[in-house]
Amino acid sequence: MLRPLLLAAAIAAGLSCAPPAAFAAAATAAAAPAVARSAQAETLHRLFDEEWERGLRENPEGASYNGDKRFNDRWTDVGLAAIQARADGDRRALERLRAIDRAALSAEDQLNYDTFAWGLERSVQRQRFREYLMPLSQQGGVQTADGIVEGLAFDSAKDYRDWLARLRAVPAMIEQNQALMREGVAAGLTPPRVLMERVPAQIAKQVVDDPTRSPFYKPFARFPDSVPAAERAQLQEEAKRVIAQTVVPAYRGFGEFFQRDYLPKTRAGIAVSDLPDGKAYYDFLASYYTTTDLSAEQIHQTGLKEVARIRAEMEKIRAQVGFNGSLAEFFHYLRSDPKFFYKTPAELLEAYQAMAKRIDPELVKISKIIPRQPYGVRPIPDNIAPDTTTAYYLAGAVDGSRAGFYYVNLYKPESRPKWEMVPLSLHEAVPGHHFQFARGLELPDAPLFRRTGYFVAYGEGWGLYAERLGYDMGLYDDPYDRMGQLSYDMWRAVRLVVDTGMHAKGWSRERAIKYFMDNAPKTEQDVVNEIDRYIGTPGQALAYKIGQLKISELRERSRQALGEKFDLRDFNDQVLATGSVPLSVLEARIDAWIAAQRRG
């Protein structure tokens, strides 16, 4: 999955739930060669340019993640007036788009038009639900604002001064969030209490006696050679002063507000359908994330069928390794036997890094086009590791100034089994998310919203599909690694059942946890965090399996249609060549590719 902080920042800003580049909108790639365009196309690309710039200006964190440093000294304005102004801007942009004659555009610009329209239409549709009044989740929010440093490049003294400016603005940012939370309480729009009970510990990590132990101080721990030695001590002293006198008091006050005024007023229930207009909200989220019109019941039934199919495959692995107990007992064995775990965080990190290097040379078996942008492996920051997922991916900067990074959770290594490392790395790094995002940046002539876009069903569907590509790459020679792949496939099938179960069918949190534990060998630490993630981000987890099923269906369709002409590498490259798009658009493009291949 993508970094949770991005999603939290999006909701807090009242923006679409996608990576900053995607919800910013669009622009023509600066490096793309000039192409003769019609008047309608010129109008379309002018809109893309202007909306991309608006997105960067209105979402400084998104600009920072994309490598644009112009707004590095500020946070997104989440005052109610600014949120309304952004909503008005989205509606105006949609009106401008609809005034363009789509029929007068080239086929490629029609694809740009349709993809841009899809996102804008849903940004406007979701305004009614006022998500911005619930700006925190257990996975991120103002309490973990320091996390943006993972995506910043500190190359000059100005970069450090910009960060100091952001530190000075922390109290105003917190006050704006508190205002949204108060408004949310008045409107009956609050998160589930079971999730919010995790937040006080996250806030407490910002309240330190020693400023150098603050997560916000991290950039000042070391400097590049480009920062003059004479300035380093001055910058460090200023950072200590601002953290001690501004940042820490602001978070101390926020902690008091949260415990006294907010936490007691959060809702007892877990279903998003409990909110005002909640059923319509969940229907919207399911459609938005899956990019389909599937109902909650249809998704639920698909999940049940997939769970049954994968259980049968797991039974075969249990028999193959000679385990004599039941499948439930096999799960317990996989979760608890010490041989499946590393003893220390350092050993676990080294193993993840080695796994990445094991995968890299096998990529030529599944793709002819290897993206140029590199990637690295990093630990998830300690202050968020206990409450977040097993791993996530942070895309590289658009301008190439930052590589992509595969972040792995080293908290409690005794809960991170070795058998999950192959599918996890395939999904989060290569050929999963890193391939998808790095290849997107290399799309020729595409506007930036296409090159940096993120439709969850496409992006996470590709990531889950990439886990199975490990078979084509010869990586699942160990039966326990194959069990890991099946457990990850089951994980995403279970999501279809428990997400719809909790939000549309009245399931309790305990029932969802038990169903997960009964059908997958993931450890209880992971299962509880996952279930809480589905509670906090309704519908998002549906996209993975729905997207994977569609991509797998298109692969089989291509194989049957092309016969001996079918080359898996060409198919995979074609899927990535579309950039991130709704599943219906991907299907149309693959069908057109099949027809072209058959014509020879």
Coordinates of C-alpha atoms in Angstrom, one line a residue:
M1 CA 0.0 0.0 0.0
L2 CA 1.0 3.6 -0.2
R3 CA 2.2 5.6 2.7
P4 CA -0.8 6.1 5.2
L5 CA 0.3 9.7 5.9
L6 CA -0.6 10.7 2.4
L7 CA -4.2 9.5 2.8
A8 CA -4.5 11.2 6.2
A9 CA -3.2 14.5 4.7
A10 CA -5.6 14.3 1.9
I11 CA -8.6 13.9 4.1
A12 CA -7.4 16.6 6.4
A13 CA -7.1 19.0 3.5
G14 CA -10.6 18.1 2.2
L15 CA -9.1 16.6 -0.9
S16 CA -9.5 13.4 -2.9
C17 CA -8.0 10.3 -1.2
A18 CA -5.1 9.8 -3.5
P19 CA -1.4 10.6 -3.4
P20 CA -0.7 14.4 -3.6
A21 CA 0.2 14.4 -7.3
A22 CA -3.0 12.7 -8.2
F23 CA -5.4 14.8 -6.2
A24 CA -3.6 18.0 -7.3
A25 CA -4.8 17.3 -10.8
A26 CA -2.7 17.6 -14.0
A27 CA -0.1 19.2 -16.1
T28 CA 1.8 18.7 -19.3
A29 CA 5.2 17.1 -18.6
A30 CA 7.8 19.8 -18.6
A31 CA 10.3 17.5 -20.5
A32 CA 7.8 16.3 -23.1
P33 CA 8.4 17.3 -26.7
A34 CA 6.2 19.8 -28.3
V35 CA 3.3 18.3 -30.2
A36 CA 0.9 20.1 -32.6
R37 CA -2.5 20.3 -31.0
S38 CA -6.0 21.4 -31.9
A39 CA -7.5 24.5 -30.2
Q40 CA -9.6 22.1 -28.0
A41 CA -6.5 20.2 -27.1
E42 CA -4.7 23.4 -26.2
T43 CA -7.6 24.4 -24.0
L44 CA -7.5 21.0 -22.3
H45 CA -3.8 21.0 -21.6
R46 CA -4.0 24.6 -20.4
L47 CA -6.6 23.4 -17.8
F48 CA -4.3 20.5 -16.9
D49 CA -1.4 23.0 -16.3
E50 CA -3.4 25.4 -14.3
E51 CA -5.0 22.7 -12.1
W52 CA -1.7 21.1 -11.4
E53 CA -0.3 24.4 -10.3
R54 CA -3.4 25.0 -8.1
G55 CA -3.0 21.6 -6.5
L56 CA 0.7 22.3 -5.7
R57 CA -0.2 25.7 -4.3
E58 CA -3.1 24.5 -2.2
N59 CA -1.4 21.3 -1.0
P60 CA 2.2 22.2 0.0
E61 CA 2.8 18.7 1.4
G62 CA 2.0 17.3 -2.0
A63 CA 4.3 19.7 -3.7
S64 CA 7.1 18.7 -1.2
Y65 CA 6.5 15.0 -1.9
N66 CA 6.8 15.7 -5.6
G67 CA 10.1 17.4 -5.2
D68 CA 8.7 21.0 -5.7
K69 CA 10.3 23.1 -2.9
R70 CA 8.5 26.3 -3.6
F71 CA 6.0 25.8 -0.7
N72 CA 8.3 23.9 1.7
D73 CA 7.8 26.6 4.4
R74 CA 4.1 26.0 5.0
W75 CA 1.4 23.4 5.7
T76 CA -1.9 23.0 3.9
D77 CA -4.5 25.5 5.0
V78 CA -7.3 23.5 6.5
G79 CA -9.4 26.3 7.7
L80 CA -13.1 26.0 6.6
A81 CA -12.8 28.9 4.2
A82 CA -9.8 27.4 2.5
I83 CA -11.5 24.0 2.3
Q84 CA -14.6 25.6 0.7
A85 CA -12.4 27.5 -1.8
R86 CA -10.8 24.2 -2.9
A87 CA -14.2 22.7 -3.3
D88 CA -15.3 25.6 -5.4
G89 CA -12.2 25.3 -7.5
D90 CA -12.9 21.7 -8.2
R91 CA -16.4 22.5 -9.4
R92 CA -15.1 25.3 -11.6
A93 CA -12.5 23.0 -13.1
L94 CA -15.2 20.4 -13.9
E95 CA -17.3 23.1 -15.6
R96 CA -14.3 24.1 -17.7
L97 CA -13.6 20.5 -18.6
R98 CA -17.2 19.9 -19.7
A99 CA -17.0 23.0 -22.0
I100 CA -14.3 21.3 -24.1
D101 CA -15.5 19.3 -27.1
R102 CA -14.2 15.8 -26.3
A103 CA -15.0 14.6 -29.8
A104 CA -12.5 17.0 -31.2
L105 CA -9.6 15.5 -29.3
S106 CA -7.2 12.8 -30.3
A107 CA -7.6 9.3 -28.9
E108 CA -4.8 9.9 -26.3
D109 CA -6.3 13.2 -25.2
Q110 CA -9.7 11.6 -24.9
L111 CA -8.1 9.2 -22.5
N112 CA -6.6 12.1 -20.6
Y113 CA -10.0 13.9 -20.6
D114 CA -11.9 10.8 -19.4
T115 CA -9.4 10.0 -16.6
F116 CA -9.3 13.6 -15.5
A117 CA -13.1 13.9 -15.6
W118 CA -13.5 10.7 -13.5
G119 CA -11.3 12.1 -10.7
L120 CA -12.9 15.6 -10.7
E121 CA -16.5 14.2 -10.8
R122 CA -15.8 12.2 -7.7
S123 CA -14.0 15.0 -6.0
V124 CA -17.2 17.0 -6.4
Q125 CA -19.5 14.1 -5.4
R126 CA -17.7 13.5 -2.2
Q127 CA -17.9 17.1 -1.0
R128 CA -21.3 16.3 0.5
F129 CA -19.8 13.9 3.1
R130 CA -17.5 16.5 4.7
E131 CA -14.6 14.1 5.4
Y132 CA -12.4 17.0 6.5
L133 CA -14.3 17.1 9.8
M134 CA -12.6 13.9 10.8
P135 CA -9.0 14.9 10.1
L136 CA -7.2 12.2 12.2
S137 CA -6.9 8.5 12.0
Q138 CA -4.8 6.1 14.0
Q139 CA -2.5 5.9 11.0
G140 CA -1.8 9.6 10.6
G141 CA -2.8 13.2 11.0
V142 CA -1.5 16.3 12.7
Q143 CA -0.1 14.1 15.5
T144 CA 2.3 12.5 13.0
A145 CA 3.0 15.6 10.8
D146 CA 6.7 15.1 11.3
G147 CA 6.5 12.1 8.9
I148 CA 6.8 14.4 5.9
V149 CA 10.6 14.6 6.5
E150 CA 10.9 11.1 5.0
G151 CA 10.0 12.6 1.7
L152 CA 12.0 15.9 1.9
A153 CA 15.4 16.6 0.5
F154 CA 17.6 18.7 2.8
D155 CA 20.3 19.9 0.3
S156 CA 20.9 23.5 1.4
A157 CA 20.6 25.8 4.4
K158 CA 17.3 27.1 2.9
D159 CA 15.8 23.6 3.1
Y160 CA 16.5 23.7 6.9
R161 CA 15.1 27.2 7.2
D162 CA 12.0 26.2 5.4
W163 CA 11.6 23.3 7.8
L164 CA 12.0 25.7 10.7
A165 CA 9.2 27.8 9.2
R166 CA 7.0 24.8 9.2
L167 CA 7.9 24.1 12.8
R168 CA 6.9 27.6 13.8
A169 CA 3.6 27.1 12.0
V170 CA 2.7 23.9 13.9
P171 CA 0.5 25.7 16.5
A172 CA -1.6 27.2 13.8
M173 CA -1.9 23.9 12.0
I174 CA -3.0 22.2 15.3
E175 CA -5.5 24.9 16.0
Q176 CA -7.1 24.5 12.5
N177 CA -7.4 20.8 13.1
Q178 CA -8.9 21.3 16.5
A179 CA -11.5 23.6 14.9
L180 CA -12.4 20.9 12.4
M181 CA -12.7 18.4 15.1
R182 CA -15.0 20.6 17.1
E183 CA -17.2 21.2 14.1
G184 CA -17.2 17.4 13.5
V185 CA -18.4 16.7 17.0
A186 CA -21.3 19.3 16.5
A187 CA -22.2 17.6 13.1
G188 CA -22.0 14.1 14.5
L189 CA -19.0 13.3 12.3
T190 CA -16.4 11.6 14.5
P191 CA -14.1 8.6 14.1
P192 CA -14.7 5.4 16.1
R193 CA -13.4 5.6 19.6
V194 CA -11.6 2.3 19.4
L195 CA -9.3 3.9 16.8
M196 CA -8.9 7.2 18.6
E197 CA -7.8 5.5 21.7
R198 CA -4.5 4.8 19.9
V199 CA -3.9 8.5 19.2
P200 CA -2.9 9.8 22.7
A201 CA 0.2 7.7 22.6
Q202 CA 1.1 9.2 19.2
I203 CA 0.6 12.7 20.5
A204 CA 2.7 11.9 23.6
K205 CA 5.7 11.0 21.4
Q206 CA 5.7 14.7 20.3
V207 CA 6.0 15.9 23.9
V208 CA 9.7 15.6 24.8
D209 CA 11.9 17.1 27.4
D210 CA 15.0 17.0 25.2
P211 CA 14.3 18.8 21.8
T212 CA 16.9 16.6 20.1
R213 CA 14.6 13.6 20.7
S214 CA 11.7 15.2 18.9
P215 CA 10.8 13.5 15.6
F216 CA 10.8 17.1 14.2
Y217 CA 14.5 17.4 15.0
K218 CA 15.5 14.5 12.8
P219 CA 16.8 16.6 9.8
F220 CA 19.2 18.5 12.1
A221 CA 21.0 15.4 13.2
R222 CA 23.2 15.5 10.2
F223 CA 23.9 18.0 7.4
P224 CA 25.1 17.6 3.8
D225 CA 28.4 19.2 2.8
S226 CA 26.5 21.9 1.0
V227 CA 25.5 23.5 4.3
P228 CA 28.4 25.6 5.6
A229 CA 29.8 24.4 8.9
A230 CA 29.3 27.9 10.4
E231 CA 25.5 27.6 9.9
R232 CA 25.0 24.2 11.2
A233 CA 25.3 25.0 14.9
Q234 CA 23.0 28.0 14.5
L235 CA 20.4 25.9 12.7
Q236 CA 20.5 23.3 15.4
E237 CA 20.2 25.8 18.2
E238 CA 17.2 27.5 16.5
A239 CA 15.6 24.1 16.0
K240 CA 16.0 23.2 19.6
R241 CA 14.5 26.6 20.6
V242 CA 11.5 26.3 18.3
I243 CA 10.8 22.7 19.3
A244 CA 11.0 23.5 23.0
Q245 CA 9.1 26.8 23.0
T246 CA 6.6 26.2 20.1
V247 CA 6.2 22.7 18.9
V248 CA 6.2 20.8 22.3
P249 CA 3.8 23.2 24.0
A250 CA 1.4 23.1 21.0
Y251 CA 1.3 19.3 21.2
R252 CA 1.0 19.3 24.9
G253 CA -2.1 21.5 24.6
F254 CA -3.4 19.3 21.7
G255 CA -3.1 16.2 23.9
E256 CA -5.1 17.9 26.7
F257 CA -7.8 18.9 24.1
F258 CA -7.9 15.5 22.7
Q259 CA -8.3 13.7 26.0
R260 CA -10.7 16.2 27.5
D261 CA -12.8 17.5 24.7
Y262 CA -12.6 15.0 21.8
L263 CA -12.0 11.4 22.7
P264 CA -15.1 11.2 25.0
K265 CA -17.3 12.5 22.1
T266 CA -16.1 10.1 19.4
R267 CA -18.5 7.4 18.4
A268 CA -18.8 4.0 20.0
G269 CA -19.7 2.2 16.7
I270 CA -17.3 1.2 14.0
A271 CA -19.5 1.2 10.8
V272 CA -19.2 4.2 8.6
S273 CA -22.9 3.7 7.9
D274 CA -23.5 4.9 11.5
L275 CA -22.6 8.4 10.3
P276 CA -25.1 10.9 9.0
D277 CA -25.6 9.9 5.3
G278 CA -23.3 7.0 6.1
K279 CA -24.8 4.3 3.9
A280 CA -24.5 6.6 0.8
Y281 CA -21.0 7.4 1.9
Y282 CA -19.9 3.8 2.0
D283 CA -21.5 3.1 -1.4
F284 CA -19.6 6.0 -2.8
L285 CA -16.3 4.8 -1.2
A286 CA -16.7 1.3 -2.5
S287 CA -17.3 2.6 -6.0
Y288 CA -14.6 5.2 -5.8
Y289 CA -11.9 2.8 -4.6
T290 CA -12.8 -0.1 -6.9
T291 CA -13.6 2.1 -9.9
T292 CA -16.6 -0.2 -10.5
D293 CA -20.4 -0.1 -9.8
L294 CA -20.2 -3.3 -7.7
S295 CA -22.6 -3.3 -4.7
A296 CA -21.4 -4.1 -1.2
E297 CA -23.3 -7.4 -1.4
Q298 CA -21.6 -8.4 -4.7
I299 CA -18.2 -7.6 -3.3
H300 CA -19.0 -9.6 -0.1
Q301 CA -20.0 -12.6 -2.1
T302 CA -16.9 -12.4 -4.3
G303 CA -14.8 -12.4 -1.1
L304 CA -16.5 -15.5 0.2
K305 CA -15.8 -17.4 -3.0
E306 CA -12.2 -16.3 -3.0
V307 CA -11.7 -17.3 0.6
A308 CA -13.0 -20.8 -0.2
R309 CA -10.8 -21.1 -3.2
I310 CA -7.6 -20.0 -1.4
R311 CA -8.3 -22.2 1.7
A312 CA -8.3 -25.3 -0.6
E313 CA -4.9 -24.3 -1.9
M314 CA -3.6 -23.8 1.6
E315 CA -4.8 -27.3 2.5
K316 CA -2.5 -28.6 -0.3
I317 CA 0.5 -26.8 1.2
R318 CA -0.3 -28.1 4.7
A319 CA -0.3 -31.6 3.3
Q320 CA 2.8 -31.1 1.3
V321 CA 5.0 -30.0 4.2
G322 CA 3.7 -33.0 6.3
F323 CA 1.8 -31.0 9.0
N324 CA -0.7 -33.4 10.6
G325 CA -2.9 -31.0 12.4
S326 CA -5.9 -28.9 11.1
L327 CA -5.5 -25.8 9.0
A328 CA -6.2 -23.7 12.1
E329 CA -3.4 -25.5 13.9
F330 CA -1.1 -25.0 10.9
F331 CA -1.8 -21.2 11.1
H332 CA -0.9 -21.2 14.7
Y333 CA 2.4 -23.0 13.9
L334 CA 3.2 -20.5 11.2
R335 CA 2.4 -17.6 13.6
S336 CA 4.4 -18.9 16.6
D337 CA 7.3 -21.2 15.7
P338 CA 10.6 -19.3 16.3
K339 CA 12.2 -20.6 13.2
F340 CA 9.9 -18.3 11.1
F341 CA 11.0 -15.1 12.7
Y342 CA 14.2 -13.0 13.1
K343 CA 15.2 -12.0 16.6
T344 CA 16.1 -8.4 16.2
P345 CA 15.0 -5.4 14.1
A346 CA 18.5 -5.1 12.6
E347 CA 18.3 -8.7 11.3
L348 CA 14.9 -8.2 9.9
L349 CA 15.9 -5.1 8.0
E350 CA 19.0 -6.8 6.6
A351 CA 16.8 -9.7 5.4
Y352 CA 14.4 -7.3 3.7
Q353 CA 17.3 -5.6 1.9
A354 CA 18.6 -9.0 0.8
M355 CA 15.2 -10.0 -0.5
A356 CA 15.1 -6.9 -2.7
K357 CA 18.4 -7.8 -4.2
R358 CA 17.2 -11.4 -4.7
I359 CA 14.2 -10.1 -6.7
D360 CA 16.0 -7.5 -8.9
P361 CA 17.8 -9.9 -11.4
E362 CA 14.6 -11.9 -12.0
L363 CA 12.6 -8.9 -13.2
V364 CA 13.6 -9.5 -16.9
K365 CA 11.4 -12.6 -16.8
I366 CA 8.2 -10.6 -16.4
S367 CA 9.0 -7.3 -18.1
K368 CA 11.0 -6.0 -21.1
I369 CA 10.9 -2.5 -19.7
I370 CA 12.7 -1.9 -16.4
P371 CA 12.1 1.6 -15.1
R372 CA 15.1 3.9 -14.6
Q373 CA 14.3 5.3 -11.2
P374 CA 16.0 3.4 -8.4
Y375 CA 14.4 2.3 -5.1
G376 CA 15.6 1.7 -1.6
V377 CA 14.5 -0.2 1.6
R378 CA 13.9 1.8 4.8
P379 CA 12.4 1.1 8.3
I380 CA 9.1 2.6 9.1
P381 CA 9.7 5.4 11.7
D382 CA 9.5 4.2 15.3
N383 CA 6.8 6.7 16.3
I384 CA 4.2 5.2 13.9
A385 CA 5.4 1.6 13.6
P386 CA 3.2 0.1 16.4
D387 CA 0.0 1.4 14.8
T388 CA 0.6 1.0 11.1
T389 CA 0.8 -1.8 8.5
T390 CA 3.5 -4.3 7.7
A391 CA 5.0 -2.2 5.0
Y392 CA 4.2 0.6 2.5
Y393 CA 5.7 2.4 -0.5
L394 CA 6.7 6.0 -0.9
A395 CA 6.9 7.0 -4.5
G396 CA 10.0 8.9 -5.8
A397 CA 9.9 12.6 -6.6
V398 CA 8.7 13.6 -10.0
D399 CA 11.9 15.5 -10.7
G400 CA 14.1 12.5 -9.9
S401 CA 15.5 14.2 -6.8
R402 CA 14.3 11.3 -4.5
A403 CA 14.2 7.6 -5.2
G404 CA 11.2 5.5 -4.4
F405 CA 11.3 3.8 -1.0
Y406 CA 10.0 0.5 0.3
Y407 CA 9.3 1.0 4.1
V408 CA 9.2 -2.1 6.3
N409 CA 7.9 -2.4 9.8
L410 CA 10.5 -3.6 12.3
Y411 CA 8.3 -3.2 15.4
K412 CA 8.1 -6.5 17.2
P413 CA 10.1 -8.7 14.8
E414 CA 8.6 -11.7 16.5
S415 CA 5.4 -10.8 14.7
R416 CA 7.0 -10.4 11.2
P417 CA 7.3 -13.9 9.7
K418 CA 9.9 -14.8 7.1
W419 CA 7.4 -16.5 4.9
E420 CA 5.6 -13.2 4.1
M421 CA 8.7 -11.4 2.9
V422 CA 8.6 -12.6 -0.8
P423 CA 5.0 -11.5 -1.6
L424 CA 5.3 -8.4 0.5
S425 CA 8.5 -7.2 -1.3
L426 CA 7.0 -8.1 -4.7
H427 CA 3.9 -6.0 -3.9
E428 CA 5.5 -2.9 -2.3
A429 CA 8.7 -2.7 -4.2
V430 CA 9.4 -4.5 -7.5
P431 CA 7.6 -5.3 -9.7
G432 CA 4.8 -3.9 -7.7
H433 CA 4.3 -0.3 -6.6
H434 CA 7.8 0.9 -7.6
F435 CA 7.4 -0.4 -11.2
Q436 CA 3.9 1.2 -11.4
F437 CA 5.0 4.6 -10.2
A438 CA 8.4 4.7 -11.8
R439 CA 7.0 3.5 -15.2
G440 CA 4.3 6.1 -14.9
L441 CA 6.8 8.9 -14.7
E442 CA 8.3 7.6 -18.0
L443 CA 5.1 7.8 -20.0
P444 CA 5.9 9.8 -23.1
D445 CA 3.9 13.0 -23.7
A446 CA 1.5 12.3 -20.9
P447 CA 0.2 15.1 -18.6
L448 CA 1.5 14.9 -15.1
F449 CA -1.7 13.8 -13.6
R450 CA -1.4 10.7 -15.7
R451 CA 2.2 10.2 -15.0
T452 CA 1.7 10.5 -11.2
G453 CA -1.9 9.3 -10.9
Y454 CA -3.1 6.7 -8.5
F455 CA -6.4 4.9 -8.9
V456 CA -6.5 2.4 -6.0
A457 CA -8.0 -0.5 -7.9
Y458 CA -5.3 -0.2 -10.6
G459 CA -2.4 0.5 -8.3
E460 CA -3.2 -2.0 -5.5
G461 CA -4.6 -4.4 -8.0
W462 CA -1.2 -4.4 -9.8
G463 CA 0.6 -4.7 -6.5
L464 CA -1.4 -7.9 -5.6
Y465 CA -1.1 -9.2 -9.1
A466 CA 2.7 -8.6 -8.8
E467 CA 2.8 -11.0 -5.8
R468 CA 1.8 -13.9 -8.2
L469 CA 4.4 -12.9 -10.7
G470 CA 6.8 -14.4 -8.2
Y471 CA 5.9 -17.8 -9.7
D472 CA 6.9 -16.6 -13.1
M473 CA 10.1 -15.3 -11.7
G474 CA 11.0 -18.6 -9.9
L475 CA 10.8 -17.1 -6.4
Y476 CA 8.4 -19.5 -4.8
D477 CA 10.6 -22.6 -4.7
D478 CA 10.0 -23.0 -0.9
P479 CA 6.5 -24.3 0.1
Y480 CA 6.5 -21.9 3.1
D481 CA 7.1 -19.0 0.7
R482 CA 4.2 -20.3 -1.4
M483 CA 2.1 -20.4 1.8
G484 CA 3.1 -16.8 2.3
Q485 CA 1.8 -15.9 -1.2
L486 CA -1.5 -17.7 -0.4
S487 CA -1.7 -16.0 2.9
Y488 CA -1.3 -12.6 1.2
D489 CA -3.9 -13.5 -1.4
M490 CA -6.2 -14.7 1.4
W491 CA -5.5 -11.4 3.3
R492 CA -7.0 -9.4 0.4
A493 CA -9.9 -11.8 -0.1
V494 CA -10.7 -11.6 3.6
R495 CA -10.8 -7.8 3.2
L496 CA -13.8 -8.0 0.8
V497 CA -15.7 -9.9 3.5
V498 CA -14.8 -8.0 6.6
D499 CA -14.8 -4.5 5.1
T500 CA -18.3 -4.9 3.7
G501 CA -19.2 -7.0 6.8
M502 CA -18.4 -4.2 9.2
H503 CA -19.6 -1.2 7.2
A504 CA -22.7 -2.7 5.4
K505 CA -23.7 -5.8 7.2
G506 CA -23.4 -4.9 10.9
W507 CA -20.4 -7.0 11.8
S508 CA -18.6 -6.2 15.1
R509 CA -14.9 -5.5 15.2
E510 CA -14.4 -8.8 17.2
R511 CA -16.2 -10.8 14.5
A512 CA -14.1 -9.3 11.8
I513 CA -10.8 -10.1 13.7
K514 CA -12.0 -13.6 14.3
Y515 CA -12.9 -14.2 10.7
F516 CA -9.5 -12.9 9.6
M517 CA -7.6 -15.1 12.2
D518 CA -9.7 -18.1 11.1
N519 CA -8.8 -17.8 7.5
A520 CA -5.2 -16.4 7.3
P521 CA -2.0 -17.1 9.2
K522 CA -1.0 -13.5 9.7
T523 CA -0.1 -12.7 13.2
E524 CA -2.6 -11.2 15.6
Q525 CA -0.6 -7.9 15.8
D526 CA -1.0 -7.5 12.0
V527 CA -4.6 -8.7 12.0
V528 CA -5.8 -6.2 14.6
N529 CA -3.9 -3.3 12.9
E530 CA -5.5 -4.3 9.6
I531 CA -9.0 -4.5 10.9
D532 CA -8.6 -1.1 12.5
R533 CA -7.3 0.2 9.2
Y534 CA -10.5 -1.0 7.4
I535 CA -12.5 0.7 10.1
G536 CA -10.6 3.9 9.7
T537 CA -10.5 4.0 5.9
P538 CA -13.7 2.3 4.7
G539 CA -13.7 0.8 1.3
Q540 CA -10.1 1.4 0.4
A541 CA -9.1 -2.3 1.1
L542 CA -11.7 -3.5 -1.4
A543 CA -9.7 -2.3 -4.3
Y544 CA -6.8 -4.7 -4.0
K545 CA -8.6 -8.0 -4.8
I546 CA -11.1 -6.4 -7.2
G547 CA -8.2 -4.9 -9.2
Q548 CA -6.1 -8.1 -9.1
L549 CA -9.1 -10.2 -10.4
K550 CA -9.5 -7.8 -13.3
I551 CA -5.8 -7.8 -14.3
S552 CA -5.7 -11.6 -14.0
E553 CA -8.8 -11.9 -16.1
L554 CA -7.3 -9.7 -18.8
R555 CA -4.1 -11.8 -18.7
E556 CA -6.0 -15.0 -19.3
R557 CA -8.1 -13.3 -22.0
S558 CA -4.9 -12.2 -23.7
R559 CA -3.4 -15.6 -23.5
Q560 CA -6.4 -17.3 -25.0
A561 CA -6.8 -14.8 -27.8
L562 CA -3.1 -14.7 -28.8
G563 CA -2.1 -18.3 -28.2
E564 CA 1.5 -18.8 -29.2
K565 CA 1.9 -15.0 -29.8
F566 CA 1.2 -14.3 -26.1
D567 CA 4.3 -13.0 -24.3
L568 CA 3.8 -12.3 -20.6
R569 CA 6.4 -9.6 -20.6
D570 CA 4.5 -7.7 -23.4
F571 CA 1.2 -8.1 -21.5
N572 CA 2.7 -6.7 -18.2
D573 CA 4.3 -3.8 -20.0
Q574 CA 1.0 -3.0 -21.7
V575 CA -0.8 -2.9 -18.3
L576 CA 1.8 -0.5 -17.0
A577 CA 1.9 1.6 -20.2
T578 CA -1.6 2.9 -19.5
G579 CA -0.6 4.6 -16.3
S580 CA -3.0 4.5 -13.4
V581 CA -6.6 4.5 -14.8
P582 CA -10.0 3.2 -13.8
L583 CA -10.4 -0.6 -14.5
S584 CA -12.9 0.0 -17.3
V585 CA -10.3 2.1 -19.1
L586 CA -7.6 -0.5 -18.6
E587 CA -9.9 -3.2 -20.0
A588 CA -10.6 -1.2 -23.1
R589 CA -6.9 -0.5 -23.7
I590 CA -6.0 -4.2 -23.3
D591 CA -8.8 -5.3 -25.6
A592 CA -7.5 -2.8 -28.2
W593 CA -3.9 -4.2 -27.7
I594 CA -5.1 -7.8 -28.2
A595 CA -6.9 -6.8 -31.4
A596 CA -3.7 -5.1 -32.7
Q597 CA -1.6 -8.1 -31.8
R598 CA -3.9 -10.4 -33.6
R599 CA -3.7 -8.2 -36.7
G600 CA 0.1 -8.6 -36.5

